[in-house]
Amino acid sequence: MYQGKLAQLIQHPSHVGELENPSAMAEVTNPVCDDRLRLSIRVEDGIITEARFKVYGCAPTIATGSMAAELIRGKSLEDALRITREEIDRAVGGLPHTKIHCATLAVDAIWAVIDDYRRRNPV
Amino acid sequence: MYQGKLAQLIQHPSHVGELENPSAMAEVTNPVCDDRLRLSIRVEDGIITEARFKVYGCAPTIATGSMAAELIRGKSLEDALRITREEIDRAVGGLPHTKIHCATLAVDAIWAVIDDYRRRNPV
Amino acid sequence: MKRIYLDNSATTAVDPEVLEAMWPYFSEEFGNASSVHTVGQKARAAVEAARARVAELIGAQPGEIVFTSGGTESDNLAIKGVAEALSDQGRHIITSAIEHPAVLRTCRALEKRGFRVTFLPVSGGGLVEVTDLEAALREDTILVSIMMANNEIGTRQPIEEIGRLIRDVRQARGSPYPYVHTDAVQAVGKVRVDVNELGVDLLSLSAHKIHGPKGVGALYVRSGVLLAPQMHGGHHERDRRAGTENVPGIVGFGRAAELARTHLAERQRHMQQLRDHLEEGIARRIPDVLFNGDRERRVPHISNCSFRYIEGEALMIRLDLRGIAVSTGSACASGSVEPSHVLTALGRDRELARGSIRFSLCKDTTASDIDTVLDVLVEEVAALRALSPLAQPSETRV
Amino acid sequence: MKRIYLDNSATTAVDPEVLEAMWPYFSEEFGNASSVHTVGQKARAAVEAARARVAELIGAQPGEIVFTSGGTESDNLAIKGVAEALSDQGRHIITSAIEHPAVLRTCRALEKRGFRVTFLPVSGGGLVEVTDLEAALREDTILVSIMMANNEIGTRQPIEEIGRLIRDVRQARGSPYPYVHTDAVQAVGKVRVDVNELGVDLLSLSAHKIHGPKGVGALYVRSGVLLAPQMHGGHHERDRRAGTENVPGIVGFGRAAELARTHLAERQRHMQQLRDHLEEGIARRIPDVLFNGDRERRVPHISNCSFRYIEGEALMIRLDLRGIAVSTGSACASGSVEPSHVLTALGRDRELARGSIRFSLCKDTTASDIDTVLDVLVEEVAALRALSPLAQPSETRV
Ligand SMILES: Cc1ncc(COP(=O)(O)O)c(C=O)c1O
Ligand SMILES: Cc1ncc(COP(=O)(O)O)c(C=O)c1O
């Protein structure tokens, strides 16, 4: 089922865990299948310097969660918000078509954690 | 399906044909499946000296027809009438159980041809 | 004794190449195609590759192929599946008098459930008249099921014409019904079969008639056609047919379909030449023979004829004892003979129906097989006629 | 990577001895068992020998075995066949909430045809209470269908008791109904199955669960039991199931049945020992695990447990990536998860149902396989818990 890069990411995700005293943190749930993705970030000067994720859900969510953390690192909040589902899908090496929702969940988590950051740091 | 003696008799029946000027002749039909067996005999001094058969019907009827002709030859009419379905079944080497009616038809033919003889030669 | 097998309409030998393709899926790649793990996914990939091949053989899309346990199940699924799905639209079905029992008895079973079935008669040559079909159409006709090629006499029904007629009827009515189903079990792999050229909505296939394994078949279901599943259980075959997929069987079917498609033209020519050679020999060398079924509009591998004065089963058995396998329209069991419903529908009398023999060829039949069969047949027919009380002495030539 | 297959409840590898027995019937003795000639009769003899072997495995008479395309068809035939045959006697059926979909969905389909179905609940251990069954019996109950062993958790239902209860009920009523059917697909070949000891009228089997081929099954139908055929066509299987017999498949089933009978005791012991070893290891080495289903009353080859905080499909996939095939009660497709109806019926909450893994063993599983699985499992569960937002840090031990 899972091969190449996607398998690699499922088995050996990076950025696993939770930041201590993060700048922001959010957990999103796929309402249909109950998959959960938690993202915590550290933001310095408008740039995401660190990100960690936790996940409960089907296997590809591990890959998309890991990739979400990887992709937002070093990006401005604005640039992070531009990351698309398709970009994550490509970056993990292509999801099976029944698992596209795993990429959606990752994008949702990015939006949610940035939302949280902005709530905590109103302009 | 057919092996050994039965196969032999189906392929190489004896007493095939019709006697010229027979002492008696009869044709019987199985009312269900339309098989037909014709038997002609020559009787001398109450003894069946010759018999010939013709048959239209499923393969084992060839064997039972041939065997009927064989078994009655040299017998008195009374002895011929004592031949049973089981005897013919055994003599042809054992019929498949769906084909027992072929032995019945042979016994019917023996009875019918002796009937015919007795009609022609009333006591 | 060298055996010659001319009963390929009953079943065919699995092609060695087909068996080779199936082989790994029994004990090595034995996974359940519904399992998500690697072992299962290899099975799934093999099933889907086979589906694509079966689809290609008949000009369909892979998603339109539903694998079943054989031609019988395909026919049952098509007819009951449509009947159940469309029972609110109507309860009338049209079929022919010479269908395979898998269609006929399924229709009879539906009659008990309140459906009405018209069994169209056929011509003396075994062909359905499209005008008869047209006349039989009713407002509430939901399904027309006419076989593409008859299994006893090989005649080809005018399915393209039927497809066109029904398309026009639907257009005139502004309705997607009636559907057209064809049992193409005896046509597939023998002649070109293309679901779009035929204009059918459902089409039945069976693997073991095209050198694939027994116990596997398929039903083509045109995209969008409503069909109620008849086997309930897991979500196999996109909820159209439950039951763990017979992976090696399906793989074998796929390979057989691929071979059938690649070699269609040459096989067709080969079988037809030998079949014609057989028929010429019979006509020339044996008197009092009647060929059954239209001689032109038929598949290339079947020849059916009636030998007067003799009984088909006896001839079949005597041929078998000499190493030649054929079949007969007359099967006598427990003292009762059911004469073939096909030959009866053609108007053959009981004697001729009983005296019928079907020779059915395949790609592996050789010219020397046919020559041997002719020689043996001449002898056996003569011997049985010499035995027959129906033949006049003058008619029996040995 | 050496692969370890612990998904034998999904399907088993065909035993090399079984394959060897099947082999000749594909391309050499390829006849149609309905053909009267020698080629056909050899196939017929092989089918009948296999029938005798399958019958012997379950203490039945050969004439009581109907070959089908698998366990799914056997269940469909049993339930729909009885419903149709006895619909004049009554329209109520009793089954359980944890049956295989082949039973559950068939019952649902019958509800649409006007039958009433009681789905009995089960205890927390996954067992039907005979008193519940007794209470559910109605005047018009025609069929009780309770599986012998559950395919997800392996629990064994009290079929003997049910058989006795129904026998008494029938005697009191002076009626041959209700019939008792049991889906024994997961029990056959794993524990002793004897139709007379069980007191059942119908029993479903599937070849591919006992190292036979996919696409073949059987239904035991006690002599005298009324059953309406569900597949219409030729006169196969004494008019109880139409369709050209899958000769090699049936032969393989026969051989697998024979091997299962001969080696039953040793296989049973072997699987149970290894299964217990697996469960001990899990209980000792992994915290927060719940075993699903009664630990005593069950078949020897299945173990099912829920790992808190983690999701079954993710664990299954990670095990697969390390060469270990298992299955899970949670299958996520297109973003919707159907939690296992069995675990739900046991009262497991959504999280536990989703975190369940089924390990299913076979005769070929080795102790070293189990040791490897344990080592890998400990690592993978810990890794997934480290990833899980549900687990508290203190709960995750790596
Ligand atoms: C025309 C036709 N339809 C249906 C069938 C049934 O197919 P199967 O033998 O695969 O059940 C056959 C052959 O038996 C056939 O010749
Ligand atoms: C308990 C049970 N019943 C029925 C079936 C269906 O059998 P088959 O896979 O042969 O269709 C299975 C397996 O899938 C099963 O485990």
Short mmCIF file of N, CA, C and O in Angstrom, two decimals, chain C residues 24 37 58 211 298 378:
data_model
loop_
_atom_site.label_atom_id
_atom_site.label_comp_id
_atom_site.label_asym_id
_atom_site.label_seq_id
_atom_site.Cartn_x
_atom_site.Cartn_y
_atom_site.Cartn_z
N PRO C 24 1.15 -18.18 -9.09
CA PRO C 24 1.69 -17.52 -7.90
C PRO C 24 0.63 -17.12 -6.88
O PRO C 24 0.96 -16.91 -5.72
N HIS C 37 -3.10 -4.48 3.97
CA HIS C 37 -1.64 -4.64 4.04
C HIS C 37 -1.06 -5.07 2.69
O HIS C 37 -1.80 -5.35 1.73
N ILE C 58 -14.06 -6.85 -24.28
CA ILE C 58 -15.41 -6.56 -24.75
C ILE C 58 -15.64 -5.06 -24.93
O ILE C 58 -16.78 -4.61 -25.02
N HIS C 211 -10.78 -21.04 -22.17
CA HIS C 211 -9.49 -21.57 -21.69
C HIS C 211 -9.03 -20.92 -20.39
O HIS C 211 -7.85 -20.93 -20.07
N ARG C 298 -23.77 -17.71 -37.31
CA ARG C 298 -23.42 -18.50 -36.14
C ARG C 298 -21.95 -18.33 -35.78
O ARG C 298 -21.16 -17.82 -36.57
N VAL C 378 -18.34 -42.08 -39.34
CA VAL C 378 -18.95 -42.84 -40.44
C VAL C 378 -19.20 -44.28 -40.00
O VAL C 378 -20.30 -44.83 -40.17
#
